[in-house]
Every structure is written in structure tokens, then in C-alpha cells.
mmCIF file of C-alpha atoms in Angstrom:
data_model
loop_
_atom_site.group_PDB
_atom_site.id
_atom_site.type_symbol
_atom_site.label_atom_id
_atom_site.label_comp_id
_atom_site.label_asym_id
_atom_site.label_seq_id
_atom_site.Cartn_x
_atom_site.Cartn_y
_atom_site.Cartn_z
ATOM 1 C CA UNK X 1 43.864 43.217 -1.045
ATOM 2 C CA UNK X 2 46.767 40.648 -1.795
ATOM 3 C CA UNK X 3 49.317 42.945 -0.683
ATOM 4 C CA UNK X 4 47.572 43.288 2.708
ATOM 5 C CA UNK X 5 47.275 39.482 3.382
ATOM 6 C CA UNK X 6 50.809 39.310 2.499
ATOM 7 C CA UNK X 7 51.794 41.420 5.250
ATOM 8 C CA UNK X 8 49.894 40.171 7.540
ATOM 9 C CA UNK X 9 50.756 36.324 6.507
ATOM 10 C CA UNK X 10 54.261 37.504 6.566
ATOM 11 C CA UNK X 11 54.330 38.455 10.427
ATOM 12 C CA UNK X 12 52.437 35.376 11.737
ATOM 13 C CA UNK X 13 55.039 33.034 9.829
ATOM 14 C CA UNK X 14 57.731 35.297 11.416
ATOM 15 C CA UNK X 15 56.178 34.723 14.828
ATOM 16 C CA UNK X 16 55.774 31.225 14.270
ATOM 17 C CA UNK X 17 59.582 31.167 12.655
ATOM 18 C CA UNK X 18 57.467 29.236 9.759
ATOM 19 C CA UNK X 19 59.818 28.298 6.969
ATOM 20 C CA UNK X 20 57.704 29.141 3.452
ATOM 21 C CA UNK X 21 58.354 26.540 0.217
ATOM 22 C CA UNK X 22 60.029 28.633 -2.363
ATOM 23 C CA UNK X 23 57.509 28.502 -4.996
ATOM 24 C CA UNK X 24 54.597 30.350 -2.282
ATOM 25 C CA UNK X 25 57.224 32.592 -1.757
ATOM 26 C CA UNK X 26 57.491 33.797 -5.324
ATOM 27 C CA UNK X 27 53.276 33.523 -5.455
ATOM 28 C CA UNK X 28 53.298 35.925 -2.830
ATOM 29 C CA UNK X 29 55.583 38.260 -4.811
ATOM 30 C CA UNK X 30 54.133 37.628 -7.862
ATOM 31 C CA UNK X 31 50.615 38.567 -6.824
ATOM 32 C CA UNK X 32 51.554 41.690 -4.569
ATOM 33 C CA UNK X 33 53.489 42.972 -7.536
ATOM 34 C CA UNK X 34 49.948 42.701 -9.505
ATOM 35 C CA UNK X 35 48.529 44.463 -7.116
ATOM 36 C CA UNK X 36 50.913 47.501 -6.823
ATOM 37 C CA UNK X 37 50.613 47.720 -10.609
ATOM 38 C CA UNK X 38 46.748 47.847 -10.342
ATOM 39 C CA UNK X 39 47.107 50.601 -7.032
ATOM 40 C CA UNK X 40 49.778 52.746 -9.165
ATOM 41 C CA UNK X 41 48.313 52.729 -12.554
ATOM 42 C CA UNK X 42 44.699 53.900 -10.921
ATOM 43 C CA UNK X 43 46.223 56.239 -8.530
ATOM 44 C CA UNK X 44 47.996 58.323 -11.855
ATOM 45 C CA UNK X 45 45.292 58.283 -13.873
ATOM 46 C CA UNK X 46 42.518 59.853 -11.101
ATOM 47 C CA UNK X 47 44.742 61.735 -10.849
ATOM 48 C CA UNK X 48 44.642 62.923 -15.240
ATOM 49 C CA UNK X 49 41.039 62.466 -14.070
ATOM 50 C CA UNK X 50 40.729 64.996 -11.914
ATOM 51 C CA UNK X 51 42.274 67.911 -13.723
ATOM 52 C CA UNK X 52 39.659 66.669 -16.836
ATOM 53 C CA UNK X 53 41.666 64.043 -18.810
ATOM 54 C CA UNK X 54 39.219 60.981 -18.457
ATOM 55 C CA UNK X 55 40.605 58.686 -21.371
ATOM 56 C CA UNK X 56 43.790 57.544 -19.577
ATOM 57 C CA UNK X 57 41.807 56.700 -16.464
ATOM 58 C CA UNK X 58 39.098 54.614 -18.540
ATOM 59 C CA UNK X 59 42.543 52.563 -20.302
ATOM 60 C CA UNK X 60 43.750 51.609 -16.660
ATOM 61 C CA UNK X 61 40.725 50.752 -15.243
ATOM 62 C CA UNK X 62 40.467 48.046 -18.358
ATOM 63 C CA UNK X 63 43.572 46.739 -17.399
ATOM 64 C CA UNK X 64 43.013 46.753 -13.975
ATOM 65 C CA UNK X 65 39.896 44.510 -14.885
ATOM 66 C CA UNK X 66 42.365 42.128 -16.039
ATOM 67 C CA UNK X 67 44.575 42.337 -13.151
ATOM 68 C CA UNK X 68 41.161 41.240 -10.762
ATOM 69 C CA UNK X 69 40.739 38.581 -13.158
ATOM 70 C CA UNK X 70 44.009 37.062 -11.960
ATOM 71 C CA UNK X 71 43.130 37.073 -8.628
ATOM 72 C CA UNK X 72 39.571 35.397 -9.551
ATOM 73 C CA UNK X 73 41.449 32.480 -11.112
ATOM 74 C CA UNK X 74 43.429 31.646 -8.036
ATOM 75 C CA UNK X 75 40.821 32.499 -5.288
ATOM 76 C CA UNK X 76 37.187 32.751 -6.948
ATOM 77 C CA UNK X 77 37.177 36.408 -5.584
ATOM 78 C CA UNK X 78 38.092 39.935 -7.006
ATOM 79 C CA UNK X 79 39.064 42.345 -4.429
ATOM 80 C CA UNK X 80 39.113 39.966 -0.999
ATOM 81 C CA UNK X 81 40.641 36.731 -2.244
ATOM 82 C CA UNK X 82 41.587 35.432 0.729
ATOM 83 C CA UNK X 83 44.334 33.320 -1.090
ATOM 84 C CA UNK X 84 47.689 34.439 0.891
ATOM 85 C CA UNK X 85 47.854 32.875 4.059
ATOM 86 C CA UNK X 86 50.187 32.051 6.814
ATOM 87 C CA UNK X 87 52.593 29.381 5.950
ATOM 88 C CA UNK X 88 51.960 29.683 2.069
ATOM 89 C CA UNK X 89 48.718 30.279 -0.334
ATOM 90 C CA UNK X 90 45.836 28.629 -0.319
ATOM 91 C CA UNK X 91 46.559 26.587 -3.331
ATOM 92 C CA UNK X 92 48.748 26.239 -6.222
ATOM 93 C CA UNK X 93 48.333 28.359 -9.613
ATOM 94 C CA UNK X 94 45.493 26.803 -12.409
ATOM 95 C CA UNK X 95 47.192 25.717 -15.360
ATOM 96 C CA UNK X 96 48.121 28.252 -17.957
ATOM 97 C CA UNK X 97 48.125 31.336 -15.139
ATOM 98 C CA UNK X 98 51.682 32.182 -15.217
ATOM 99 C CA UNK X 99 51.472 32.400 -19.071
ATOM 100 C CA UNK X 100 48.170 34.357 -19.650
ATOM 101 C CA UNK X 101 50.032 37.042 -17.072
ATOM 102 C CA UNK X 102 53.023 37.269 -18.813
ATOM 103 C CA UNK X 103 51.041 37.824 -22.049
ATOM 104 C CA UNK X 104 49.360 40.641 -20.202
ATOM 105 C CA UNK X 105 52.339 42.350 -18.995
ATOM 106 C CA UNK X 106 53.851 42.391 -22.527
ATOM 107 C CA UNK X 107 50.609 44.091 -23.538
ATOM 108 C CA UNK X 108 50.448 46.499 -20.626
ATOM 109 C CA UNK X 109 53.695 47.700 -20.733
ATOM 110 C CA UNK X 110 52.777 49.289 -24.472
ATOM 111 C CA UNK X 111 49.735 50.702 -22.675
ATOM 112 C CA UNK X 112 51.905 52.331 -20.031
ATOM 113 C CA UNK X 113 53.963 54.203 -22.763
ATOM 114 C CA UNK X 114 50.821 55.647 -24.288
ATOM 115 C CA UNK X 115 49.206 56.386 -21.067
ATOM 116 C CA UNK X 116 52.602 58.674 -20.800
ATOM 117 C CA UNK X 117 52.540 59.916 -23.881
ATOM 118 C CA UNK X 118 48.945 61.206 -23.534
ATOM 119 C CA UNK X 119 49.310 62.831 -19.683
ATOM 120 C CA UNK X 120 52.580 64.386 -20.000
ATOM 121 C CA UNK X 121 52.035 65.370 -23.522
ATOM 122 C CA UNK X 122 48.393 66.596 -22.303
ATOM 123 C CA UNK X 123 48.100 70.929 -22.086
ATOM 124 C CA UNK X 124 45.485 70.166 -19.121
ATOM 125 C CA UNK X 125 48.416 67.970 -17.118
ATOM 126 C CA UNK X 126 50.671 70.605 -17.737
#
């Protein structure tokens, strides 16, 4: 996903000793950090899933619906968006973006401490 075209984007602006503006540098960031959080979040809670523990799966998959949503917004696609290119991004952030993820961090980040709570705490995990 993002975190792919960011690698690749990353070595053809190398080879072509392109210099990126700031702000698509901290795009690039900003959306391959979204996408680790998606990758790591599912990854853990398959994981719950496959020793029988289905709820925590079924709260990350929510969120990562969110997280998709993002990259909808900036690209009009879910999974290949197609928005980080060489030399920058396709476009700029919509109005409003940088705020609706921020409020969806602050919300996540409770969900993370429950998702703990319920795996670790979990006689199945253990």
C-alpha cells in the first residue's frame, strides 16, 4: 500500500537526486505511519484470532476501516491509492484531513489499551 509507494518513490527521487518540498515529505510519513498502524494492529489481533479470541480482531478491523478511509480522501482509493509518487504526492491534503486524523488517533489510542487489556488478560492468550 502507501508504505510500498513510498519506498519505491523514495529510490527514484534518490536516483534522480530529486529534492522533495518539506510538507510531501511529512505526507509521506504521515501516511506510511497510518499504514504501519493498520499492518500492526491486524497482524496482533489474527493473531488473538487464531488461538479463539475473535472480539479484539473485529475492534481493529473497525479501526482499520477508518484508517482506509484516510487514504480514500486523499486518493479516491482504499488499498492501491496510487497517491505517493516520485518527487512528492499526487496532491495536497482536503481540508479538515489532518484534524479528523488526529481525532482518530486520540480515540484509537484508548482502543489500543483495551485491546491489551483483553489479550494479555485473556486465559486463551496465555
Amino acid at each position: 500500500m502507501m508504505a510500498q509507494e513510498r519506498a519505491h518513490s523514495s529510490a527514484v527521487d534518490e536516483l534522480l537526486n530529486c529534492e522533495l518540498p518539506l510538507r510531501a515529505q511529512y505526507i509521506r510519513v504521515l501516511f506510511h505511519k497510518i499504514t504501519q498502524i493498520s499492518n500492526h494492529s491486524l497482524a496482533l489481533t489474527t493473531h488473538a484470532m487464531d488461538v479463539e479470541a475473535s472480539t479484539p480482531f473485529l475492534w481493529a478491523f473497525e479501526k482499520q476501516e477508518k484508517l482506509l478511509e484516510f487514504y480514500e480522501r486523499v486518493s479516491g482509493a482504499r488499498i492501491h491509492a496510487s497517491f505517493i509518487r516520485p518527487s512528492g504526492v499526487a496532491q495536497d491534503l482536503p481540508l479538515g484531513l489532518c484534524q479528523d486524523i488526529d481525532s482518530s488517533t486520540q480515540q484509537f489510542a484508548s482502543r489500543i489499551d483495551e485491546l491489551e487489556e483483553m489479550s494479555i488478560g485473556n486465559h486463551i492468550w496465555k
